[in-house]
XYZ file of C-alpha atoms in Angstrom:
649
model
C 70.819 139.113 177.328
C 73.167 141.495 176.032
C 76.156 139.290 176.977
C 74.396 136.346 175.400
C 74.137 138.381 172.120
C 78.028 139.005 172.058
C 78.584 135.480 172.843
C 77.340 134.073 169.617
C 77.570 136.809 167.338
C 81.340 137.449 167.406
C 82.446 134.051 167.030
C 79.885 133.480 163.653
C 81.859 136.568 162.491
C 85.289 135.253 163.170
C 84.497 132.084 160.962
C 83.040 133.868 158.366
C 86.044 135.720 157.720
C 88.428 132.630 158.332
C 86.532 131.133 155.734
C 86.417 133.842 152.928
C 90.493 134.344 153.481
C 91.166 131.205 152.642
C 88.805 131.096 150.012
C 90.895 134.040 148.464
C 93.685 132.551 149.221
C 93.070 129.253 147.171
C 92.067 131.396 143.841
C 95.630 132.812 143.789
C 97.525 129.831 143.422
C 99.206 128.892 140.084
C 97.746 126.920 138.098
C 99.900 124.531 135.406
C 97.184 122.038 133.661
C 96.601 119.002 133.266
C 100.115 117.441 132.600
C 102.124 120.399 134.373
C 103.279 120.722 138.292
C 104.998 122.866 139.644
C 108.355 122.042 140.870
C 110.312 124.512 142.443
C 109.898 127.561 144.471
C 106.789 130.197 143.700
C 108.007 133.148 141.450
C 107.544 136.451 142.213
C 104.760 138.485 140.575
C 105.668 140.608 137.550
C 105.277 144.132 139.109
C 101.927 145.789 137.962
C 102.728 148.012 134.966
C 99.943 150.928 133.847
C 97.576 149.371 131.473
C 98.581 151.303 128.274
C 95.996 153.539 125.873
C 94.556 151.590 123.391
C 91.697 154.019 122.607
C 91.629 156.967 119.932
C 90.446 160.417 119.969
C 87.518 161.059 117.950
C 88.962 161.397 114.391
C 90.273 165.647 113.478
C 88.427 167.877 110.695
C 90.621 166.633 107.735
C 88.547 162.934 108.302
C 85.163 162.352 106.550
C 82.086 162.987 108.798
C 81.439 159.717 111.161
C 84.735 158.505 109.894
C 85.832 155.455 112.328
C 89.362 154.918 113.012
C 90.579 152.299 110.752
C 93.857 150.304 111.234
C 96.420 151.462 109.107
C 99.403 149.230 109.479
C 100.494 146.115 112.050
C 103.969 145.877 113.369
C 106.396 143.766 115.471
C 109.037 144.961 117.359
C 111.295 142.724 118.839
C 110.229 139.193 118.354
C 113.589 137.078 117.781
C 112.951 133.559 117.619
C 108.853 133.520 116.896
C 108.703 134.816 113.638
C 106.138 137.770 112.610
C 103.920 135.306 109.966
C 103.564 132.933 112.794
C 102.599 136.128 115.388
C 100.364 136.972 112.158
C 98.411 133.700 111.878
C 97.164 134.268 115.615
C 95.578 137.612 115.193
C 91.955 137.515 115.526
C 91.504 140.517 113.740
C 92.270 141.354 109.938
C 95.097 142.578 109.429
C 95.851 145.787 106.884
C 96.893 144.507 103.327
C 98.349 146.171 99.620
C 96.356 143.722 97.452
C 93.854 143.967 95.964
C 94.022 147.702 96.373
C 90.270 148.315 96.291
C 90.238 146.170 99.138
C 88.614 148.850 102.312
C 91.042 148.860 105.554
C 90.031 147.107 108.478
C 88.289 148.696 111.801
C 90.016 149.376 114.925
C 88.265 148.317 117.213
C 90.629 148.149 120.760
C 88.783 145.142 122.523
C 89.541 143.088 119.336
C 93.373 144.354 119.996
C 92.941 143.480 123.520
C 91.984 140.041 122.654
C 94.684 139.329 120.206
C 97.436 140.903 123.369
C 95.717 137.903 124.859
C 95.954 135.034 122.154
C 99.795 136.118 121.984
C 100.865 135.548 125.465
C 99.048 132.412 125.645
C 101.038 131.465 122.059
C 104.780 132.513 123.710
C 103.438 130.227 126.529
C 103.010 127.353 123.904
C 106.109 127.590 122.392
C 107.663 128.009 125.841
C 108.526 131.657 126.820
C 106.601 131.885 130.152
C 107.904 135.152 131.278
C 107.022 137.162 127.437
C 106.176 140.556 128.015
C 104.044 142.115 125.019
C 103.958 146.297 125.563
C 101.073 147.763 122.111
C 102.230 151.421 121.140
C 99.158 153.047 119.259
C 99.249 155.678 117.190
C 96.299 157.681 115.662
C 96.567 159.691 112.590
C 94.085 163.079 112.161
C 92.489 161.244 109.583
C 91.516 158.008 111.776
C 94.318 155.556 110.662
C 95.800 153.693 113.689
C 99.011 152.578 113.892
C 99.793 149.386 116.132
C 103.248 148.525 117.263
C 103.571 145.231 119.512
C 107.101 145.573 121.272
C 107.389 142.204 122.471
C 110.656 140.876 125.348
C 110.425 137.262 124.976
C 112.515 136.564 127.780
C 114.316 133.098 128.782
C 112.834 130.427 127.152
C 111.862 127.055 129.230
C 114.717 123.999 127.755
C 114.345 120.642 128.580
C 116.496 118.788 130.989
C 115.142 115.580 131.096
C 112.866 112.860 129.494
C 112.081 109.582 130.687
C 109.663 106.958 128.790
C 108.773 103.462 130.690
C 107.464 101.155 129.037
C 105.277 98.371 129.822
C 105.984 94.660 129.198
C 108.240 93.795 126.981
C 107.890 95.617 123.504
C 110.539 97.127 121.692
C 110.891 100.735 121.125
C 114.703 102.139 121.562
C 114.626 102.717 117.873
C 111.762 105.502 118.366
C 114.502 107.427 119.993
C 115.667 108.590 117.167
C 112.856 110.074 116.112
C 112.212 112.145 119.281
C 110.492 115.384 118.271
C 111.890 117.209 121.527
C 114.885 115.930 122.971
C 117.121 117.059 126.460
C 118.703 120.313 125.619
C 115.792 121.474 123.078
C 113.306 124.763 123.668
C 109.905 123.073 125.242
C 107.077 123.725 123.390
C 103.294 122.347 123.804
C 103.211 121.028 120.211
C 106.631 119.260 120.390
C 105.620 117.666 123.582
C 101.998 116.576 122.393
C 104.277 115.076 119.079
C 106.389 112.594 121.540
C 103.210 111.568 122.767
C 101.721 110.873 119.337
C 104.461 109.228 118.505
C 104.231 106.496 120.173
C 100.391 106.569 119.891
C 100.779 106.427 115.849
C 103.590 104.070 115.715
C 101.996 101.284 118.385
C 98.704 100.660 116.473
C 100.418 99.877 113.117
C 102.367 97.750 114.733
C 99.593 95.455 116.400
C 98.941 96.898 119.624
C 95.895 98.869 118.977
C 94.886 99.435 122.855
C 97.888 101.967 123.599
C 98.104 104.561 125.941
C 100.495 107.059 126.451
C 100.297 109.213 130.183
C 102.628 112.150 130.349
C 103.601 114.634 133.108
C 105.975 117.699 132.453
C 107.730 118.863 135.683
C 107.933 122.854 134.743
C 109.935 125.298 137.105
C 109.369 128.310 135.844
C 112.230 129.924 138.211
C 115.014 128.039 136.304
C 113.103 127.448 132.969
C 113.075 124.142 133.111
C 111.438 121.150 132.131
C 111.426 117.153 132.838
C 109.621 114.915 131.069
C 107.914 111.422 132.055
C 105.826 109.627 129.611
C 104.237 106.271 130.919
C 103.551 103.589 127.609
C 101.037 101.076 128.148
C 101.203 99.414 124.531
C 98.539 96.438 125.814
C 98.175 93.264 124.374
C 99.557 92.305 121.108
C 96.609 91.918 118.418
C 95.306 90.638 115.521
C 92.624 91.308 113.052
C 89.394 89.483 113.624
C 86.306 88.937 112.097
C 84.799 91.572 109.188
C 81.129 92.699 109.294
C 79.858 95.149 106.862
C 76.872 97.117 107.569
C 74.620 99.497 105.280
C 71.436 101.338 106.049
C 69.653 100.312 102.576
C 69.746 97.027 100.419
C 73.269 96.909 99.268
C 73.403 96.115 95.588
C 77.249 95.734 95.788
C 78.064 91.452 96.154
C 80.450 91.442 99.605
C 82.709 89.121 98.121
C 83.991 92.108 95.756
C 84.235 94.401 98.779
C 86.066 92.039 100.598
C 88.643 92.196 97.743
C 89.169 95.782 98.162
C 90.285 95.271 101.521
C 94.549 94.521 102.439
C 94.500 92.966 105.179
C 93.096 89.469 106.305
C 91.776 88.086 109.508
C 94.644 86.382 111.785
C 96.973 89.094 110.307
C 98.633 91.252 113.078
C 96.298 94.249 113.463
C 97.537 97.615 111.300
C 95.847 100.540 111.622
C 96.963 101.949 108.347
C 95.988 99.204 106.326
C 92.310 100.599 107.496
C 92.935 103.378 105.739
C 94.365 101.630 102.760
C 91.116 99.373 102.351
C 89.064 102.298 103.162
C 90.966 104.231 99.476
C 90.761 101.074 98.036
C 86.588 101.300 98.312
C 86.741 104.368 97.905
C 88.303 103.958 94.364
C 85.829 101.804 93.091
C 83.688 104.724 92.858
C 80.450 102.710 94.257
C 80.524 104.684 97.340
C 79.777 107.884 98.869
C 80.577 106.987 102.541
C 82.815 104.370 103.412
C 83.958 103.705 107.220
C 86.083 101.241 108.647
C 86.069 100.955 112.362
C 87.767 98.552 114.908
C 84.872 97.577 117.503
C 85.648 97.879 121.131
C 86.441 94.886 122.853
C 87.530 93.688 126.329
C 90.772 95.045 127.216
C 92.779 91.555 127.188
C 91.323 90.206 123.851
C 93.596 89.938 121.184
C 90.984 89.512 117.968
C 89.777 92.650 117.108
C 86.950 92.777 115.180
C 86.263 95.194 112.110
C 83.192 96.747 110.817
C 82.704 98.576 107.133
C 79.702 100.925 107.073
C 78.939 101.612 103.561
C 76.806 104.115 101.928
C 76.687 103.625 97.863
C 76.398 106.308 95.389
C 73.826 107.339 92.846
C 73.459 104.873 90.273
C 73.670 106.933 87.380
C 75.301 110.307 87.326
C 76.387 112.618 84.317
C 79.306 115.149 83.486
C 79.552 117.726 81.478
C 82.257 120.205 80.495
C 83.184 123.166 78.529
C 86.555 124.662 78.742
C 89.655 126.554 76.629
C 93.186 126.216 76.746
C 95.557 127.765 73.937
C 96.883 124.046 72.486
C 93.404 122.297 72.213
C 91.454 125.861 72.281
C 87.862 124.827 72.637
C 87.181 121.982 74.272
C 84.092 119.871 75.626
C 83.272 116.942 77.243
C 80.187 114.793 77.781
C 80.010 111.654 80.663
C 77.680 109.237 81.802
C 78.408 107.024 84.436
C 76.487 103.297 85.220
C 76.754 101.745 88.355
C 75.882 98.460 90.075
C 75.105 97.762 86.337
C 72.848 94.200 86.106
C 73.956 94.537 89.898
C 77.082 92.867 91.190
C 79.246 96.108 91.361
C 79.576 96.540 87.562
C 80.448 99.860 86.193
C 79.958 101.390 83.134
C 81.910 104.739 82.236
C 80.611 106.398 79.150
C 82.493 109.408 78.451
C 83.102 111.772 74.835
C 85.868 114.393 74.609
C 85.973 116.843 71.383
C 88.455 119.400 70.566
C 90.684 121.224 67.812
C 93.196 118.332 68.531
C 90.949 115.414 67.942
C 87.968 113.809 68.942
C 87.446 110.590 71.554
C 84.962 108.058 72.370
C 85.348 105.765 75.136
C 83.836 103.100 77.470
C 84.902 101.569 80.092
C 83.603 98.445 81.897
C 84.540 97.202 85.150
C 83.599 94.010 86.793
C 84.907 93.705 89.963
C 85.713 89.872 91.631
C 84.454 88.067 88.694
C 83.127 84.667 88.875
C 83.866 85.154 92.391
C 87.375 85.091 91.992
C 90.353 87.422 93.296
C 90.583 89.500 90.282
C 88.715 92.758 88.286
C 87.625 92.645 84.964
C 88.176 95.613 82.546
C 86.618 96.062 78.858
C 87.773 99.208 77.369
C 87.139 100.571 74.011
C 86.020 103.403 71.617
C 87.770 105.172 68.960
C 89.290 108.717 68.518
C 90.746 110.873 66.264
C 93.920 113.116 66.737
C 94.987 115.782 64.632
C 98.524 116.386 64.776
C 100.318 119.355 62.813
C 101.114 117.973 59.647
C 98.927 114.611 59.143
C 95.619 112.919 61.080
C 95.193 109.699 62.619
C 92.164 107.751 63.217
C 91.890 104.897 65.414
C 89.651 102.202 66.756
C 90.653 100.120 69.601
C 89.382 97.474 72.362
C 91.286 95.907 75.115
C 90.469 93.242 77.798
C 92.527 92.965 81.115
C 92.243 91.359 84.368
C 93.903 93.297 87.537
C 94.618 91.818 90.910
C 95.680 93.441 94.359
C 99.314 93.081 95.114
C 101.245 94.269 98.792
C 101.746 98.206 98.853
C 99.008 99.403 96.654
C 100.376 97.671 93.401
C 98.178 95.828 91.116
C 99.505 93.882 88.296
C 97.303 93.378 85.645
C 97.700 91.435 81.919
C 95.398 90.925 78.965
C 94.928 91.035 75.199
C 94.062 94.447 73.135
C 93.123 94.932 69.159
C 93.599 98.647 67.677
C 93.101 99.411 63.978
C 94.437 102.961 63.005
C 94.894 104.730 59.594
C 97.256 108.214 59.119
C 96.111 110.315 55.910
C 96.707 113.133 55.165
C 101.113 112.580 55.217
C 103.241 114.851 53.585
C 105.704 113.565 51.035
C 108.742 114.545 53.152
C 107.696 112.353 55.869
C 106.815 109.811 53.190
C 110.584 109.812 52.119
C 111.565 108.896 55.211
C 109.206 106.492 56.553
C 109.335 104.570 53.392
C 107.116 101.467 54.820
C 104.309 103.456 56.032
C 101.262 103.079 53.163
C 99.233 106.525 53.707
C 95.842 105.709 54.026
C 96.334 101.808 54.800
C 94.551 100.650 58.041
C 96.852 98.722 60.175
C 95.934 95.951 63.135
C 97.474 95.721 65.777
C 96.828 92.354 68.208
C 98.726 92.668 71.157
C 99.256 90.700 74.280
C 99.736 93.292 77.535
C 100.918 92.980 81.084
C 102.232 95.537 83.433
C 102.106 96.975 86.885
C 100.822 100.078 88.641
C 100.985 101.581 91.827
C 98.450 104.904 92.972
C 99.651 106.887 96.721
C 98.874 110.014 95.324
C 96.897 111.830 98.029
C 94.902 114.136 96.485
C 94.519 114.061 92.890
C 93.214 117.676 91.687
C 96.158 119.311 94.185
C 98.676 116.303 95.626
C 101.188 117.039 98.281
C 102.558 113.169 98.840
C 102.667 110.060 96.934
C 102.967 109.181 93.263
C 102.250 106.780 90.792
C 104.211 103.887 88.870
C 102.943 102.160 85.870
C 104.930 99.766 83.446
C 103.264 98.891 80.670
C 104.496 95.803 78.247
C 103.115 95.256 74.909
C 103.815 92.587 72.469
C 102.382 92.119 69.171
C 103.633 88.693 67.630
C 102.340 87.196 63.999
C 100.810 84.257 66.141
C 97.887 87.042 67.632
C 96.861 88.070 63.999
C 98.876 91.454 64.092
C 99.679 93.196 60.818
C 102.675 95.311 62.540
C 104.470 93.236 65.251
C 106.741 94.870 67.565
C 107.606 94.875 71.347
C 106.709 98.318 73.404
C 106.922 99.089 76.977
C 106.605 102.723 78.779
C 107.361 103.239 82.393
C 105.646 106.161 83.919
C 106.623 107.546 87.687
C 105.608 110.738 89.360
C 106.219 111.878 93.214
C 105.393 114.497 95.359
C 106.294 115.833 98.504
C 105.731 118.426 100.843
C 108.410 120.858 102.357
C 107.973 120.182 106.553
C 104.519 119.805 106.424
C 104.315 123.419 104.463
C 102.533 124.565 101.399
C 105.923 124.226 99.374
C 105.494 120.995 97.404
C 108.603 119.434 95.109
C 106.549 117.597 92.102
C 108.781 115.197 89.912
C 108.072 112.915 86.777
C 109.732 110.643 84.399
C 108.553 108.602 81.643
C 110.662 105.977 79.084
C 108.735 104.656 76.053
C 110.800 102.536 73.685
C 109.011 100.299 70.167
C 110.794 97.568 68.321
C 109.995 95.950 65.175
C 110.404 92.389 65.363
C 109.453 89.447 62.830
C 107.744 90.752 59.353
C 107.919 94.304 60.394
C 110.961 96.461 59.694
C 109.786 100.377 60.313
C 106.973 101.029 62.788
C 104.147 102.830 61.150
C 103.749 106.545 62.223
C 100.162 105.845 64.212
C 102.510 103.884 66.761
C 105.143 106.070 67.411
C 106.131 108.463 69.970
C 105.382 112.555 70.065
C 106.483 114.778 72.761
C 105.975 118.995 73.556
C 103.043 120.637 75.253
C 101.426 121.686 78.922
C 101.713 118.140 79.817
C 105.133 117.478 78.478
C 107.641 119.502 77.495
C 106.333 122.945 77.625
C 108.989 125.080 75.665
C 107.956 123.189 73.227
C 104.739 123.823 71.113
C 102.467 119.664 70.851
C 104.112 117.549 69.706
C 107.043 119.331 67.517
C 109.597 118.101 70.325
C 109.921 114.848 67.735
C 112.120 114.453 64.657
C 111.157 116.181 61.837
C 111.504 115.718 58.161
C 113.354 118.418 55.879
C 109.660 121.178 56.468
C 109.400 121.051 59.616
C 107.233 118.151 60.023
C 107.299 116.437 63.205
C 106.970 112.337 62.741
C 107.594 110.471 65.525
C 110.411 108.337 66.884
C 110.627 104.927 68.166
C 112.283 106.068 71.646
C 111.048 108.275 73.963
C 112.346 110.149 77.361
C 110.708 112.769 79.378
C 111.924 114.267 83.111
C 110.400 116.834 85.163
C 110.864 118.405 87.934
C 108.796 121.109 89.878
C 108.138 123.698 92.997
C 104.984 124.610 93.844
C 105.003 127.161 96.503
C 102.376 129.855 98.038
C 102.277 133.402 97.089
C 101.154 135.639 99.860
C 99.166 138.397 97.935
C 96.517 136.005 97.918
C 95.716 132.777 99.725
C 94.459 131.180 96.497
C 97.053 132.127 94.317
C 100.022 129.953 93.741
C 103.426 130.167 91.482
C 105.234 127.324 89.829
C 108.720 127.165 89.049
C 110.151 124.750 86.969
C 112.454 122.649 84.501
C 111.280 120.318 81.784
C 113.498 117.744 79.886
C 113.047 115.364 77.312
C 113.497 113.827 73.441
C 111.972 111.674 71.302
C 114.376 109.691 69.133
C 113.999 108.038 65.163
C 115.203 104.670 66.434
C 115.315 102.982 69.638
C 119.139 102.257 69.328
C 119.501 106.038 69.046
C 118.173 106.488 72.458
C 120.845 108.545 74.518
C 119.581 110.375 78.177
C 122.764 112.804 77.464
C 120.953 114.499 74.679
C 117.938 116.442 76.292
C 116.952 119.577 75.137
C 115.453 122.025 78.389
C 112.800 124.099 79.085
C 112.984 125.881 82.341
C 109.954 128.130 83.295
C 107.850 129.641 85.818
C 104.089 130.266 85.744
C 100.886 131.207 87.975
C 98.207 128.786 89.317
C 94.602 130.115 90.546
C 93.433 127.226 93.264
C 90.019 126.128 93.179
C 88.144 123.049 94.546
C 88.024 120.885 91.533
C 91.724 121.926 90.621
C 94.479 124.122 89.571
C 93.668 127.032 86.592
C 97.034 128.525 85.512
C 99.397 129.818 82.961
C 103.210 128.865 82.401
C 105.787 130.337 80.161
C 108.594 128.399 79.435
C 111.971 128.695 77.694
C 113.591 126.203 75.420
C 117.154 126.331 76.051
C 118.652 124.625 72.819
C 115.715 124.795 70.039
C 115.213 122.377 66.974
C 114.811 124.561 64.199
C 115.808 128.450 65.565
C 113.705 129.697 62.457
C 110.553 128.137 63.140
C 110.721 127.472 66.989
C 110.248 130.364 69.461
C 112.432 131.263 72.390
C 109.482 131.139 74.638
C 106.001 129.227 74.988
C 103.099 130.082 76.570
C 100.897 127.710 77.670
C 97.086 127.884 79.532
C 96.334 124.451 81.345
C 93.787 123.085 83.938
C 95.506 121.252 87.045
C 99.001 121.105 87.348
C 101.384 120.025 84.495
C 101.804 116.321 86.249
């Protein structure tokens, strides 16, 4: 029996611990990921090094009673090609700051600095220093401050050797080449690899091949640092935009054919996934809607009409705005809106809104029609009347204009119509008097005027914008034939751009606008209602409103018939405080008596630098800016100060 016993029993052992070796075994191999193999020889294991002291002793007798230790400063030793904000930004825990300086330090707590050790190597690993070696020093003060010092080795750093891309069928790519992200020779690094791969995922479904996809494989030896790359393309079938559904949970009061209108692309078109996005700020812009989605549906792999669906969710009918606010040129200021839509249905809008300040007064609607009479373009009814109170006269005005707009290729839209403005100046001294001798203080003047221009909107985001701009160019003619009392020819070309620095918080802002007037037929002088002013926040801002104008022999500024403003502007981050923001910039322009006088050599300058406060529904700031060759050096100052909302373009 005994014998029995042994023969079964030490065998069941044997396998048992065949088994559990090999288990072991298994859990110690490398392991690379998902898109990473190993390809040469194992490396060595980094000898075990003591695990250092990141504890402190309880706090001395010069500490308050249950004082905790608190971290006292943050430091990086070492680090060469990672800099120490990017180190920074992957800290878990809060880091010790100056500002504001009642701000209370931050715990120490030494599993939070255990973690972070953690987040670090795994960061060097992403940016492609496999063998980093991160040693924390920690230092504790009497009085429970802790002192951290990361000494960091980053080692060799993994290049790439190698990177192949094969391509299915026959589509055309060499020319993404150039725009490789990571290319032989470069430092590997996970986000530079995941950017080759998105490039060809971004660039194939705006170019009608919206079934891509992109396999990739990096071949990593960690023993020579090195790194080949394979990406397999699979761009599919060439494709084309098919049929358009729209779908909404509720009645939709909006008529589809005006929706439809909104939208740039057209079935049988080859498919674009940007121009989804384009229709879906087109929509958006119409202000009907709260949630609008547009979504390719899926399809069988080899069919080449893709469908698209539009899930819409409209907005509150009726919705109202109000507004209080101060700023040191209009000083008090408030503002009252009301807002109609789907008016008598049909996606009709009506925008009621009032403005009132120290600087004037205005009342205006605005009425919208979109598609009318089911045709291909918007009809716009805008009118009200204001008053503006300039520094040496008033002008009163009531106006109404009618205009039709249609959708043009890139986001343009040209539109054209007819507008009627009567306006009346009082209040002029006699030196301007003298020298606009055909101006009749206190006369009302008409002006009937036939208007066409064109206007383009990519600004991103219009409260903070970081790409795009805006065009408009705006004709005006007002001929005898259209019942004008002043006849003249006026166009003004507006253009602003933005752009962010790489993809940072550094944004270059420009602007430029040209406004020229001409007197043609019965009319000889312009009258001073219709001419141009320039100076302020939203112009020139070393100037004070609109004194950068000629002025008569006291100072009084009265308009010229030519006008030219240029701007340009850095917007950049300021690190006390992640909502704070500076400005620095330089403002040109000049408003001339006559348009034949108009000369872009003579600019007067106002370079500057100011503050901007971020918030959700803008920009709150202060600029002061210096005028570099003043108009009168008597009346004007050497600097300006101005308060605005938003940025100055």
């Amino acid at each position: 029996m005994a014998g029995t016993w042994r023969h079964w029993v030490l065998p069941l052992l044997l396998v048992i611990s065949l088994v559990t070796v090999s288990q072991v075994r298994g859990a110690e191999q490398p392991l690379e990921g998902e898109t990473c193999e190993g390809a040469g020889p194992p490396v060595p294991a980094e000898p075990v090094t003591p695990r250092p002291q990141l504890t402190c002793p309880p706090a001395g007798p010069g500490a308050p009673e249950g004082q905790k230790p608190w971290l006292r400063s943050f430091t990086f030793v070492g680090n060469k090609t990672v800099s120490t904000k990017d180190l920074e930004g992957q800290l878990a825990e809060k880091l010790p700051t100056f500002w504001p300086p009642w701000r209370k330090p931050p715990a120490f707590r030494p599993q939070d600095l255990e973690y972070d050790l953690e987040r670090l190597r795994n960061y060097y690993r992403d940016q492609g220093f496999y063998h980093v070696q991160i040693k924390p020093q920690v230092k504790c003060s009497p009085e429970g401050g802790v002192d951290v010092t990361l000494r960091i080795h980053e080692g060799p750093p993994v290049k790439v050797t190698g990177i192949d891309v094969d391509i299915t069928g026959d589509v055309e790519l060499s020319d993404l080449r150039q725009q490789w992200p990571l290319k032989p020779g470069d430092r590997f690094t996970d986000k530079a690899y995941g950017d080759l791969k998105n490039l060809y995922l971004n660039y194939l479904p705006n170019h009608g091949y919206p079934k891509v996809k992109v396999v990739g494989r990096v071949y990593l030896d960690k023993s020579k640092n090195t790194a080949k790359i394979h990406l397999a393309v699979k761009p599919g079938p060439r494709s084309y935009f098919g049929k358009v559904t729209i779908k909404h949970p509720e009645k939709l009061e909006t008529p589809e054919q005006a929706i439809l209108e909104k939208l740039t692309f057209k079935r049988g078109q080859v498919f674009n996934l940007g121009e989804l996005f384009k229709s879906q700020r087109q929509l958006y812009a119409t202000d009907l809607f709260r949630s609008v989605v547009l979504a390719p549906e899926k399809v069988p792999p080899q069919q080449t009409s893709i469908p698209i669906v539009i899930e819409l969710k409209e907005r509150k009918k009726r919705s109202l705005k109000l507004g209080l606010g101060y700023a040191n040129e209009e000083k008090v200021r408030a503002r009252l809106g009301l807002k109609y839509r789907n008016l008598w249905g049909g996606g009709r809008v009506l925008d009621l809104d009032a403005r009132y300040s120290t600087l004037g007064y205005t009342f205006n609607e605005l009425f919208t029609n979109p598609a009318v009479g089911g045709s291909h373009f918007d009809f716009l009814n805008q009118s009200g009347a204001r008053e503006r109170d300039f520094p040496s006269f008033k002008d009163r005005s009531v106006y109404t204009q009618s205009r039709f707009e249609h959708n043009l290729p890139w986001d343009f839209k040209v539109f054209f119509g007819h507008g009627v403005e009567w306006n009346r100046a009082f209040g002029l001294p006699y030196t301007t008097l003298i020298l606009l001798d055909e101006t009749r203080p206190e006369n009302i003047y008409r002006s009937s005027y036939a208007l066409l221009g064109l206007r383009q909107d990519t600004v991103d985001n219009p409260s903070n914008p970081r790409s795009g701009g805006y065009f408009q160019w705006a004709n005006q003619i007002a001929p005898v034939f259209l019942g004008s009392d002043m006849q003249f020819a006026q166009t003004v070309l507006d253009v602003k751009r933005y752009h962010a620095i790489a993809d940072s918080n550094f944004v270059i802002a420009g602007r430029a606008r040209v406004g020229l007037i001409q007197p043609m037929q019965q009319t000889h002088q312009i009258a001073i209602s219709r001419l141009f002013f320039a100076g302020g926040e939203n112009s020139n801002r070393g100037y004070p409103i609109y004194m950068l104008s000629p002025r008569d022999s006291q100072n009084n500024p009265y308009g010229g018939a030519a006008l030219l403003e240029m701007g340009v502007e850095l917007r950049f981050p300021i690190p006390v405080y992640k909502n704070i923001a500076g400005v620095a910039f330089i403002d040109a322009g000049n408003v001339y008596r006559r348009a034949i006088d108009f000369n872009p050599l003579s600019l007067k300058y106002s370079p500057g630098f100011g503050l901007r406060y971020v918030t959700p529904v803008g920009a709150i700031g202060v600029d002061i800016a210096f005028p570099t060759n003043r108009i009168d050096y008597v009346a004007d100052k050497w600097y300006q100060i101005n308060f605005s909302v938003g940025y100055g373009f």
